[in-house]
mmCIF file of N, CA, C and O in Angstrom:
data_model
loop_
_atom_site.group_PDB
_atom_site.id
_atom_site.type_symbol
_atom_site.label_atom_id
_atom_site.label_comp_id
_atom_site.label_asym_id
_atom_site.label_seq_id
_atom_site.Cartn_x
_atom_site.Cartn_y
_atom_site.Cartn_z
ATOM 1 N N UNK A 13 0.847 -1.171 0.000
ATOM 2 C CA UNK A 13 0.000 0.000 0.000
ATOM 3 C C UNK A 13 0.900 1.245 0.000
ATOM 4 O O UNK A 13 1.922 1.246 0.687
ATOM 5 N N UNK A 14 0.556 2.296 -0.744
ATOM 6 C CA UNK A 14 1.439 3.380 -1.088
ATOM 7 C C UNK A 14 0.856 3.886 0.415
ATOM 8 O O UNK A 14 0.126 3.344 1.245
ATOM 9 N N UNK A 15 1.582 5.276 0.349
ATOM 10 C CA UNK A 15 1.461 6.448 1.375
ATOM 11 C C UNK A 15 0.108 6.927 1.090
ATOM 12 O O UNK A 15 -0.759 6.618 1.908
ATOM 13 N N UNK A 16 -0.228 7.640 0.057
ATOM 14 C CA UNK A 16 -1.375 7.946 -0.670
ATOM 15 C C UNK A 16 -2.324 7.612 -0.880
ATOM 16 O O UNK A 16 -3.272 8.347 -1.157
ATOM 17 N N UNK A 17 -2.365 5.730 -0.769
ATOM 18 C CA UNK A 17 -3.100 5.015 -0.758
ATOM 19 C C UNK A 17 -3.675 5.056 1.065
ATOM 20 O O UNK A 17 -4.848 5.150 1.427
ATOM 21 N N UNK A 18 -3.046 5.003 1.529
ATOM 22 C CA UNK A 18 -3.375 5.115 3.347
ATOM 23 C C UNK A 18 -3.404 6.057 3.642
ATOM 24 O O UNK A 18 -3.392 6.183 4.866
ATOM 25 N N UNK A 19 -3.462 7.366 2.817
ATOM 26 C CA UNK A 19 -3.867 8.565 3.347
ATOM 27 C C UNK A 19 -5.263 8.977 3.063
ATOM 28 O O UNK A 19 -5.933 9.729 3.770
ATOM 29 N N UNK A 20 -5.667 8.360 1.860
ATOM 30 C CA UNK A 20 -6.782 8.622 1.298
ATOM 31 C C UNK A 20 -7.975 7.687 2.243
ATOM 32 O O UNK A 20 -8.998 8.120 2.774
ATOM 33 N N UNK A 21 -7.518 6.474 2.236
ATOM 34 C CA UNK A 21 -8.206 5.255 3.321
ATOM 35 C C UNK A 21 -8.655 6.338 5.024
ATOM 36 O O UNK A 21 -9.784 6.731 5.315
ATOM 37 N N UNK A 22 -7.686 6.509 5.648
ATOM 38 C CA UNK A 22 -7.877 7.180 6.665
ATOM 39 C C UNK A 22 -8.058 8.628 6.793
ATOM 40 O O UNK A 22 -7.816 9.177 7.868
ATOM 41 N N UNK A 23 -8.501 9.343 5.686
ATOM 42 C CA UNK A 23 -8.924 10.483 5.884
ATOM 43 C C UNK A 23 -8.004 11.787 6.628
ATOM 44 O O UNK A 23 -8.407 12.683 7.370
ATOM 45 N N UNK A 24 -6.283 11.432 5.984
ATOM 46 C CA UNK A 24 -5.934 12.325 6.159
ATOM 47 C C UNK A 24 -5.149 12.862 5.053
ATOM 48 O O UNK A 24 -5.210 12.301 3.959
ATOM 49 N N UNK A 25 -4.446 13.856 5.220
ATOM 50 C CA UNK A 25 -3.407 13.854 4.332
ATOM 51 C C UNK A 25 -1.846 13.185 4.050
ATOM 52 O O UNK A 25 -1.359 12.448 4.907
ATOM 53 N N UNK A 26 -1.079 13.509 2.745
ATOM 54 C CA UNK A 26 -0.035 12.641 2.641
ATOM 55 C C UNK A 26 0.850 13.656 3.570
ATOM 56 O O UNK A 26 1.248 13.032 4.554
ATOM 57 N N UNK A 27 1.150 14.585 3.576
ATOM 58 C CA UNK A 27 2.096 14.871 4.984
ATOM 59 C C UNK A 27 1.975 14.503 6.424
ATOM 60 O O UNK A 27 2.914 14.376 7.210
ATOM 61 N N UNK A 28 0.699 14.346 6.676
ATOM 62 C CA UNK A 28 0.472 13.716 7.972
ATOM 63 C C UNK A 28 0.985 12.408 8.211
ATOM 64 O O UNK A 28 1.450 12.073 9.301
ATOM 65 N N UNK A 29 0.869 11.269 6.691
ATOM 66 C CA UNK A 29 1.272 9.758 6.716
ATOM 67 C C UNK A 29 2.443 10.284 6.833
ATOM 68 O O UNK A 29 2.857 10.280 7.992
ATOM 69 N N UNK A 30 3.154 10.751 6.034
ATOM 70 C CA UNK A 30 4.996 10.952 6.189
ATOM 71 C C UNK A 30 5.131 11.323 7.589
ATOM 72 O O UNK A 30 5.904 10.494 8.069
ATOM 73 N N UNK A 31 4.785 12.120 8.459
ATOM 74 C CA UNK A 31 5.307 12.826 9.484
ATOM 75 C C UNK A 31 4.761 11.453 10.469
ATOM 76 O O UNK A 31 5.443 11.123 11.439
ATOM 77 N N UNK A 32 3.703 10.831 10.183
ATOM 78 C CA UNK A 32 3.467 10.062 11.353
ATOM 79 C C UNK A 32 4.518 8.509 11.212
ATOM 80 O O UNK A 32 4.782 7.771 12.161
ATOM 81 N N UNK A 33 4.974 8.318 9.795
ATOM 82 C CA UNK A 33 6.080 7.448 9.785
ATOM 83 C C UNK A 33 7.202 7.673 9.827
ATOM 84 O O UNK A 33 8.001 6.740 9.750
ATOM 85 N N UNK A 34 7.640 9.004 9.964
ATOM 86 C CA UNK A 34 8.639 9.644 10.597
ATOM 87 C C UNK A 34 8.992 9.683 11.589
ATOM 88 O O UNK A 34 10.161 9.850 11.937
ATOM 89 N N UNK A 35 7.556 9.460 12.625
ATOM 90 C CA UNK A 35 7.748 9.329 14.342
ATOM 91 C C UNK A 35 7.525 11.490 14.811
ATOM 92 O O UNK A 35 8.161 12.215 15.576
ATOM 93 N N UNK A 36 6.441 11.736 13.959
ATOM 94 C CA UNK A 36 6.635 13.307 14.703
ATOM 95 C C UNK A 36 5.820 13.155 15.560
ATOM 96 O O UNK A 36 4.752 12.602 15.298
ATOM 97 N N UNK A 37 6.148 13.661 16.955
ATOM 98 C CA UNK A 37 5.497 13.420 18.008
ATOM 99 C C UNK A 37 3.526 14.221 18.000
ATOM 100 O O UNK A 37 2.477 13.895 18.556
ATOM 101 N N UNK A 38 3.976 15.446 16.953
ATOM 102 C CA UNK A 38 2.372 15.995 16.808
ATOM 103 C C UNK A 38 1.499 15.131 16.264
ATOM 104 O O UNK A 38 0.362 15.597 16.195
ATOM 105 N N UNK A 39 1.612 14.141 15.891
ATOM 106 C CA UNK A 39 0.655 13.316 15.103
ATOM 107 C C UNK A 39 -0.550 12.940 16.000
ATOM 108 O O UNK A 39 -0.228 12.660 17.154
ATOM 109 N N UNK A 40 -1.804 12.879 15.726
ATOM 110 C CA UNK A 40 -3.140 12.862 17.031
ATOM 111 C C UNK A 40 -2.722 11.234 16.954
ATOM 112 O O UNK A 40 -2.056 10.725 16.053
ATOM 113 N N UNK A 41 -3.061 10.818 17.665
ATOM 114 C CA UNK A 41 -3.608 9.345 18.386
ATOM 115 C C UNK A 41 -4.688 8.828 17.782
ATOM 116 O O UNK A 41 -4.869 7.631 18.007
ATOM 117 N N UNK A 42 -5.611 9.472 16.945
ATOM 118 C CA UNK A 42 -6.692 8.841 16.217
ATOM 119 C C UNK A 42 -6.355 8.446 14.954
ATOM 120 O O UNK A 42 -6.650 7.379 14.416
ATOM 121 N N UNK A 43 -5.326 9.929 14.223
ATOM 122 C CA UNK A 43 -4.695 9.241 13.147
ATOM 123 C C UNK A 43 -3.835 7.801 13.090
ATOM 124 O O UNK A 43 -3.863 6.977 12.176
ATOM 125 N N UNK A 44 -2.944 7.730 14.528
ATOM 126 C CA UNK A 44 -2.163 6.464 14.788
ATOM 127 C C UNK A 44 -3.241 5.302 14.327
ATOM 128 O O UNK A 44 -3.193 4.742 13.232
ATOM 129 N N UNK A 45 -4.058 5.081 15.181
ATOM 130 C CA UNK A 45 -5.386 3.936 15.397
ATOM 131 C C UNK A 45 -5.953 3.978 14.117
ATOM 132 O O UNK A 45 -5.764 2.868 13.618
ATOM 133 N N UNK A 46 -6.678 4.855 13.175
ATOM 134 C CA UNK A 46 -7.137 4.862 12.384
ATOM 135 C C UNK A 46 -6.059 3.931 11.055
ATOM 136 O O UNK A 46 -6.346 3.081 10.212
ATOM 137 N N UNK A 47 -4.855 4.581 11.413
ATOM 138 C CA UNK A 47 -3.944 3.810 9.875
ATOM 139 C C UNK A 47 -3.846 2.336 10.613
ATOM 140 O O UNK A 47 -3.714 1.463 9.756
ATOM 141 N N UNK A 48 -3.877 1.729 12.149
ATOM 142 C CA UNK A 48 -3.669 0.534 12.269
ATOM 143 C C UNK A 48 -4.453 -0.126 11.850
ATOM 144 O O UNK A 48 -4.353 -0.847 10.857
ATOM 145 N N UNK A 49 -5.677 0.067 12.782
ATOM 146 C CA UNK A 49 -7.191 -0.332 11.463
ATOM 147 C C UNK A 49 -6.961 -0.513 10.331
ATOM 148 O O UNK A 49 -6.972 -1.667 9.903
ATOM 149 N N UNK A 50 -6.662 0.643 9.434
ATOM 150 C CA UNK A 50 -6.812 0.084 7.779
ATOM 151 C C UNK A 50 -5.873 -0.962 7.932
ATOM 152 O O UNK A 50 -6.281 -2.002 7.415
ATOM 153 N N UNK A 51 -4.711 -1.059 8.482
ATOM 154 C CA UNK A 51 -3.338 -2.050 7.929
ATOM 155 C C UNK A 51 -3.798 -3.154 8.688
ATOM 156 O O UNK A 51 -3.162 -4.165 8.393
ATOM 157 N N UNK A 52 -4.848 -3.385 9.740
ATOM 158 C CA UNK A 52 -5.255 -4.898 10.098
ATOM 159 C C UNK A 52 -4.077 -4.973 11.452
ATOM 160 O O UNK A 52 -3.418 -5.990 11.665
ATOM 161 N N UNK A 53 -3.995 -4.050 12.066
ATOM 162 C CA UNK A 53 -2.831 -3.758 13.031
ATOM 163 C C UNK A 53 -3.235 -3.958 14.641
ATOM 164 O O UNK A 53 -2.749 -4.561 15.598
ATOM 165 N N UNK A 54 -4.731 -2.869 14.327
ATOM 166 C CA UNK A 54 -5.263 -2.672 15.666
ATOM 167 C C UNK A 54 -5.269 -3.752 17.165
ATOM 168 O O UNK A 54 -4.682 -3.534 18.225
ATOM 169 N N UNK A 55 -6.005 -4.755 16.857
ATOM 170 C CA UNK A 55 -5.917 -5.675 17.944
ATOM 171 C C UNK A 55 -4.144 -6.283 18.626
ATOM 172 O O UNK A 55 -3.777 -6.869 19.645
ATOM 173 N N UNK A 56 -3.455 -5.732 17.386
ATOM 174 C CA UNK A 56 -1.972 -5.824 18.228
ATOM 175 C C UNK A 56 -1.394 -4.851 19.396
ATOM 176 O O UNK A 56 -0.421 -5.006 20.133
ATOM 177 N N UNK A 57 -2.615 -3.482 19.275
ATOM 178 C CA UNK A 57 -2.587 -2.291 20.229
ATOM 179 C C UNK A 57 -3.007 -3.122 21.332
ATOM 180 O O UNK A 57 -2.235 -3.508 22.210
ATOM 181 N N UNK A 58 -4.406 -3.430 21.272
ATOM 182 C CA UNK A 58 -5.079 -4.059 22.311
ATOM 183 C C UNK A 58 -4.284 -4.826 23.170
ATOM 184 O O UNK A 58 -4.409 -4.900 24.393
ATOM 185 N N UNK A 59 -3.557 -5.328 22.549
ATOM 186 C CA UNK A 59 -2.677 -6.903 23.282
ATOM 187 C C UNK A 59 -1.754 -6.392 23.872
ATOM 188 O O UNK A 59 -1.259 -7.111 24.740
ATOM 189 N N UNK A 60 -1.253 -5.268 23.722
ATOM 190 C CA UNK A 60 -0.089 -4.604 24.315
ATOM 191 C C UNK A 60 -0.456 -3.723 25.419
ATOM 192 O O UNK A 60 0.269 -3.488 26.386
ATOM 193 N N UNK A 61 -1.533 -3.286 25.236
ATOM 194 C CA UNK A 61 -2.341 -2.175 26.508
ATOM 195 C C UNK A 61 -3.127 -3.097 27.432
ATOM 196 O O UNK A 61 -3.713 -2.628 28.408
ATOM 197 N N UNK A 62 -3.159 -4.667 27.089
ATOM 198 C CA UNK A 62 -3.902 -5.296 27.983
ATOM 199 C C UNK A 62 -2.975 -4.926 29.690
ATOM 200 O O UNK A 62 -1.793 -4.689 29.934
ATOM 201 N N UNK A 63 -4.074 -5.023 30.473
ATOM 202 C CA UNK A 63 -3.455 -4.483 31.936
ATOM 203 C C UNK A 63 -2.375 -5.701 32.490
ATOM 204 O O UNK A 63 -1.380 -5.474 33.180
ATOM 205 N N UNK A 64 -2.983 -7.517 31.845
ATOM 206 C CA UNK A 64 -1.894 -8.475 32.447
ATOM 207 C C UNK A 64 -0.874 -8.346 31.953
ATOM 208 O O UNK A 64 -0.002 -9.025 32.493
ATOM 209 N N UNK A 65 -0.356 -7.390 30.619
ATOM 210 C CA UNK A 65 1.370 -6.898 30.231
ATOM 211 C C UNK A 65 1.849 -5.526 30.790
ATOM 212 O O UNK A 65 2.985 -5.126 30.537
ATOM 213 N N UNK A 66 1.095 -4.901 31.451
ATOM 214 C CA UNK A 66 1.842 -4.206 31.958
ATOM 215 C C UNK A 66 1.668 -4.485 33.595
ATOM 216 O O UNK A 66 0.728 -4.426 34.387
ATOM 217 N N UNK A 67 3.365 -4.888 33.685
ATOM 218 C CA UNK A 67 3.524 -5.051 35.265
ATOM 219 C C UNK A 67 4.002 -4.234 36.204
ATOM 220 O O UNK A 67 4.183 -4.737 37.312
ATOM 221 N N UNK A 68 4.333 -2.752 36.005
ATOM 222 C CA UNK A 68 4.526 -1.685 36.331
ATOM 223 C C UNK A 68 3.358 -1.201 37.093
ATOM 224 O O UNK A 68 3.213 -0.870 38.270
ATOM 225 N N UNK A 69 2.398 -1.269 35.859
ATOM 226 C CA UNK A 69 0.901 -0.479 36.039
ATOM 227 C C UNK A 69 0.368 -1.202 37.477
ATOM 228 O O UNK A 69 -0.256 -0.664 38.391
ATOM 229 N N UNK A 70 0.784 -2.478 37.373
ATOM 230 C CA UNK A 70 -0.158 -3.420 38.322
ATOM 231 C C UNK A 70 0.300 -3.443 39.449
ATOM 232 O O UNK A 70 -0.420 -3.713 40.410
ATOM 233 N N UNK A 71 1.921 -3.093 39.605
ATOM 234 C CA UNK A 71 2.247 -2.933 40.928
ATOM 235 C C UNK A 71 2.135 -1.501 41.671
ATOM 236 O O UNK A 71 1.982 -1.455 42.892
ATOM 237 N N UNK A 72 2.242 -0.007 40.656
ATOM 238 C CA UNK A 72 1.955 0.744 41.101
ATOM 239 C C UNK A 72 -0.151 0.481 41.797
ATOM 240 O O UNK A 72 -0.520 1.207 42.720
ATOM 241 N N UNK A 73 -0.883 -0.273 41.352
ATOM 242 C CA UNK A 73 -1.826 -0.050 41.715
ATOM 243 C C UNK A 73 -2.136 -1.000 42.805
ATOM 244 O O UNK A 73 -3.134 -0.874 43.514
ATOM 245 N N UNK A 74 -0.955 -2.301 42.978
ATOM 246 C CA UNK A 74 -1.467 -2.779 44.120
ATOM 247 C C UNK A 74 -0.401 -2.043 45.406
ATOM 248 O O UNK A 74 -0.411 -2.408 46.582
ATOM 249 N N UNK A 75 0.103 -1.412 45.076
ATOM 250 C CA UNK A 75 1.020 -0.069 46.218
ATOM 251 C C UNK A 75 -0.458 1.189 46.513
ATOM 252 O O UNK A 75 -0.378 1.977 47.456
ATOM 253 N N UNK A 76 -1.186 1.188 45.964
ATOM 254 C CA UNK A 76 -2.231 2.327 46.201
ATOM 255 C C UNK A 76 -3.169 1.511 46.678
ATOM 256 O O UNK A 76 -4.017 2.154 47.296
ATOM 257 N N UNK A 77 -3.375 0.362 46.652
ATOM 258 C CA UNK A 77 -4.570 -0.620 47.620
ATOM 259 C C UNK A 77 -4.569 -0.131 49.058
ATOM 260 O O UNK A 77 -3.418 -0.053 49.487
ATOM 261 N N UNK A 78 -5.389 0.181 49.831
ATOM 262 C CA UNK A 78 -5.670 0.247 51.884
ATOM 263 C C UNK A 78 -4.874 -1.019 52.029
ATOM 264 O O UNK A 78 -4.916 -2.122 51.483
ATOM 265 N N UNK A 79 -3.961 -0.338 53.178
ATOM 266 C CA UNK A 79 -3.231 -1.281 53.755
ATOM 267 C C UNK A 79 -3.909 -1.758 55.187
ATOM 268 O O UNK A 79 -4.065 -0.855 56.009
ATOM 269 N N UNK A 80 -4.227 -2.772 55.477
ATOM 270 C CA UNK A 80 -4.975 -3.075 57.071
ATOM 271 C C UNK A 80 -3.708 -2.411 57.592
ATOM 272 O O UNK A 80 -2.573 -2.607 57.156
ATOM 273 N N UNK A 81 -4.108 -1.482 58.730
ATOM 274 C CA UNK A 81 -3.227 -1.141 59.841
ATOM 275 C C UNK A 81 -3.902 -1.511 61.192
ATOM 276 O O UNK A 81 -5.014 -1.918 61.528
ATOM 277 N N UNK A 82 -3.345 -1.358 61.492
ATOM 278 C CA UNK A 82 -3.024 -1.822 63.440
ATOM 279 C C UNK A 82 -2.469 -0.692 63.954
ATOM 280 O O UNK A 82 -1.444 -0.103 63.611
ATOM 281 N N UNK A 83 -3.410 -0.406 64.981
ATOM 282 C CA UNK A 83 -2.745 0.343 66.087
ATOM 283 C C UNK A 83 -1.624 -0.245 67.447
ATOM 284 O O UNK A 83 -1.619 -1.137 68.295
ATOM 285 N N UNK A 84 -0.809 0.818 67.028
ATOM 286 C CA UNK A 84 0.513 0.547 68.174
ATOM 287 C C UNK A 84 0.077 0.146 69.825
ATOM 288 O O UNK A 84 -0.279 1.171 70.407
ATOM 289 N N UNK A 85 0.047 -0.509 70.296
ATOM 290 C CA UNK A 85 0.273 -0.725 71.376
ATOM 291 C C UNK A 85 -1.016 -1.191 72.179
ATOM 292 O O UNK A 85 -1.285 -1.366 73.368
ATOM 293 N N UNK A 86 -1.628 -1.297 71.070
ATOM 294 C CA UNK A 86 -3.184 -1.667 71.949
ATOM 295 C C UNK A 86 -3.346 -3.377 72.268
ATOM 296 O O UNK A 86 -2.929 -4.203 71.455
ATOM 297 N N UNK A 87 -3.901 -3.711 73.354
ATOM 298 C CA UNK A 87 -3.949 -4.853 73.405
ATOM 299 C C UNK A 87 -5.782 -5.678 73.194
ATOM 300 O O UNK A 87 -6.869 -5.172 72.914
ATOM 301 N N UNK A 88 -5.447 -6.810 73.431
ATOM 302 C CA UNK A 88 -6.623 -7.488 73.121
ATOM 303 C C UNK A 88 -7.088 -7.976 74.778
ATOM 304 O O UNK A 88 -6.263 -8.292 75.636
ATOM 305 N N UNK A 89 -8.495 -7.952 74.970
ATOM 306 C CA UNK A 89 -8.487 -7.670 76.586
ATOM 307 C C UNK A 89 -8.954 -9.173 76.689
ATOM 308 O O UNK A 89 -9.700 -9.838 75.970
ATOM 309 N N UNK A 90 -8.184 -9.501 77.950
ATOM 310 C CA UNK A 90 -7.815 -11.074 78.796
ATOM 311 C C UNK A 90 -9.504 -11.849 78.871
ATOM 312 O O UNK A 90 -10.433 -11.116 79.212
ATOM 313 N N UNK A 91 -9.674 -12.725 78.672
ATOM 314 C CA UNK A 91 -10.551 -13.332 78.886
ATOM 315 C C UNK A 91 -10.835 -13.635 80.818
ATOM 316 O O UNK A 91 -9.986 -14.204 81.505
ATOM 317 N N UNK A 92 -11.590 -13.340 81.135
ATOM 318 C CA UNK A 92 -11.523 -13.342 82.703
ATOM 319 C C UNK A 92 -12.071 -14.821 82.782
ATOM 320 O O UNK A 92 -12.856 -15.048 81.861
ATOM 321 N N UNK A 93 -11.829 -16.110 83.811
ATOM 322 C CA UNK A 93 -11.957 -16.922 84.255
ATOM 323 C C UNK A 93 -13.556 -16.848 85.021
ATOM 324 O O UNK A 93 -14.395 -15.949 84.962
ATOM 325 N N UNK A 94 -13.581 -17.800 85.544
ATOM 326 C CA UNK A 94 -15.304 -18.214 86.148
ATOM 327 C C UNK A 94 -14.875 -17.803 87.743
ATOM 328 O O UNK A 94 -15.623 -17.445 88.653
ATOM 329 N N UNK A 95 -13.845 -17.929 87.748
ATOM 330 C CA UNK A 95 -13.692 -18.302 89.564
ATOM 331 C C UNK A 95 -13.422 -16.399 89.748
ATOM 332 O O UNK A 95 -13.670 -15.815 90.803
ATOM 333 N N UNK A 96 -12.957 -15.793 88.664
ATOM 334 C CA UNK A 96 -12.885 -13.976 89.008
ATOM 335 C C UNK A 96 -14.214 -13.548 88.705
ATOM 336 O O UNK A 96 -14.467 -12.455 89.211
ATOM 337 N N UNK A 97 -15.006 -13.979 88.144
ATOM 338 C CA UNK A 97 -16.752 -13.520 87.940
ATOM 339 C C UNK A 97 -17.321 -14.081 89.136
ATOM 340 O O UNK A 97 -18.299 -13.412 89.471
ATOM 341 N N UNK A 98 -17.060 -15.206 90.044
ATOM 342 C CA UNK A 98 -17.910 -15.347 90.304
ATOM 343 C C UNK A 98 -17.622 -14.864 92.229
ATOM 344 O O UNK A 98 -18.318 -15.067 93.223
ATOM 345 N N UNK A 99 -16.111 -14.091 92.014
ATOM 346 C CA UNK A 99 -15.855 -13.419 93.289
ATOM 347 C C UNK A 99 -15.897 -11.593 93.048
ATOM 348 O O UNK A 99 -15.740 -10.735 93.917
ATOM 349 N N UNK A 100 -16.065 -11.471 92.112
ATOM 350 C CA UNK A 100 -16.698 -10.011 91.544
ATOM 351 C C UNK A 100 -18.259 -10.214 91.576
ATOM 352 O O UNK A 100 -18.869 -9.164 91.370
ATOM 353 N N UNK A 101 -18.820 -11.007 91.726
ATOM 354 C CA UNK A 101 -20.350 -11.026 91.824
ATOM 355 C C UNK A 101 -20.511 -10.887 93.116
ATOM 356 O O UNK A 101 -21.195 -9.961 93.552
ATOM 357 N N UNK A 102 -19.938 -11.737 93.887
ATOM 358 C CA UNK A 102 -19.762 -12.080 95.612
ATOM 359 C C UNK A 102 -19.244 -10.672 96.186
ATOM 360 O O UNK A 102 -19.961 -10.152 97.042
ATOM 361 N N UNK A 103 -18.077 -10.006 95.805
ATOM 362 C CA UNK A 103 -17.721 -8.698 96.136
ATOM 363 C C UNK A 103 -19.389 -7.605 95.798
ATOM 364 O O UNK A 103 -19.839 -6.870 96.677
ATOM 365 N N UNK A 104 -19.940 -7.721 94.637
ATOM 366 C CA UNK A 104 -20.821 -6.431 94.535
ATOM 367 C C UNK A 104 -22.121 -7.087 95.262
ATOM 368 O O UNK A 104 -23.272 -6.686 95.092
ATOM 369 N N UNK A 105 -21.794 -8.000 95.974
ATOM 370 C CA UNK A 105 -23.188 -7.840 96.447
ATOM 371 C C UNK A 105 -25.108 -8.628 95.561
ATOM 372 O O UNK A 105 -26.316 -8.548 95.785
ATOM 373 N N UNK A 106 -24.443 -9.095 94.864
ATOM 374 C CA UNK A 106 -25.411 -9.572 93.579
ATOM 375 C C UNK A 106 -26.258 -10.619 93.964
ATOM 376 O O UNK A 106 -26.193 -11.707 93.392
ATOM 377 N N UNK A 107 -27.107 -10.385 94.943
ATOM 378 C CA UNK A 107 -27.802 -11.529 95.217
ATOM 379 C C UNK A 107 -29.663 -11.617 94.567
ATOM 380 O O UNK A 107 -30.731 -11.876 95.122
ATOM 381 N N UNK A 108 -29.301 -11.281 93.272
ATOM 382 C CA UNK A 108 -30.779 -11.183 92.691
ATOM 383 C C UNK A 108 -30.706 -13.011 91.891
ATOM 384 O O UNK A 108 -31.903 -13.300 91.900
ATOM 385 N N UNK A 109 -30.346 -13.605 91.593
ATOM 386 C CA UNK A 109 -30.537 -14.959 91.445
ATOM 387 C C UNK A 109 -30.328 -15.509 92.372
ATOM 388 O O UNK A 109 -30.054 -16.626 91.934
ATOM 389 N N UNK A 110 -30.221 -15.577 93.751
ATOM 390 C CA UNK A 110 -29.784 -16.411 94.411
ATOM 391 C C UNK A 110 -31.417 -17.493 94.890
ATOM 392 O O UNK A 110 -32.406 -16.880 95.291
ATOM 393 N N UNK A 111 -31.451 -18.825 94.787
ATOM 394 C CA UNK A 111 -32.097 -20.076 94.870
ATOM 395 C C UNK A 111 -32.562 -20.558 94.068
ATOM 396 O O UNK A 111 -33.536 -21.310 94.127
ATOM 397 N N UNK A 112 -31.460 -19.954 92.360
ATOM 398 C CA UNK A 112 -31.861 -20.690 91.490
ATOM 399 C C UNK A 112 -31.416 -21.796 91.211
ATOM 400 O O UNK A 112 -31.916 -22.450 90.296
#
């Protein structure tokens, strides 16, 4: 396929095909996509922007995930025994069940 021929296909002009196979950075992004399309290119974009090839992308985003935190110094409170409940009951005085 000429230049001319893929300029006419994608609806631009032949300086735009030259400058965009030149690598000029002004070239839009639609023109890029549009000439892959005609050339049967496109789905090779796809495969390359898929998120499981880029492993950069995936670690910067599992670094931005909530991290579970924990607070410093706090503890988890003791399970109290039967025989300290049932001399903390005896200390307050708790005789509303008593002859059950």
């Amino acid at each position: 396929m000429t230049q001319e021929d893929l300029a006419q296909r994608i609806g631009t002009s032949l300086s735009t095909v030259r400058r965009m196979e030149d690598g000029y950075p002004g070239t839009a992004l639609h023109t890029f996509l549009r000439a892959l399309h005609v050339l049967g290119r496109l789905e090779d974009v796809v495969k390359v922007m898929a998120l499981e090839q880029d492993t950069l992308g995936l670690k910067l985003v599992q670094e931005q995930l909530p991290q579970r935190v924990r607070s410093a110094g706090r503890k988890k409170p003791q399970a109290r025994s039967s025989e300290t409940m049932v001399k903390e009951d005896e200390a307050a005085g708790d005789d509303e069940f008593e002859g059950f």
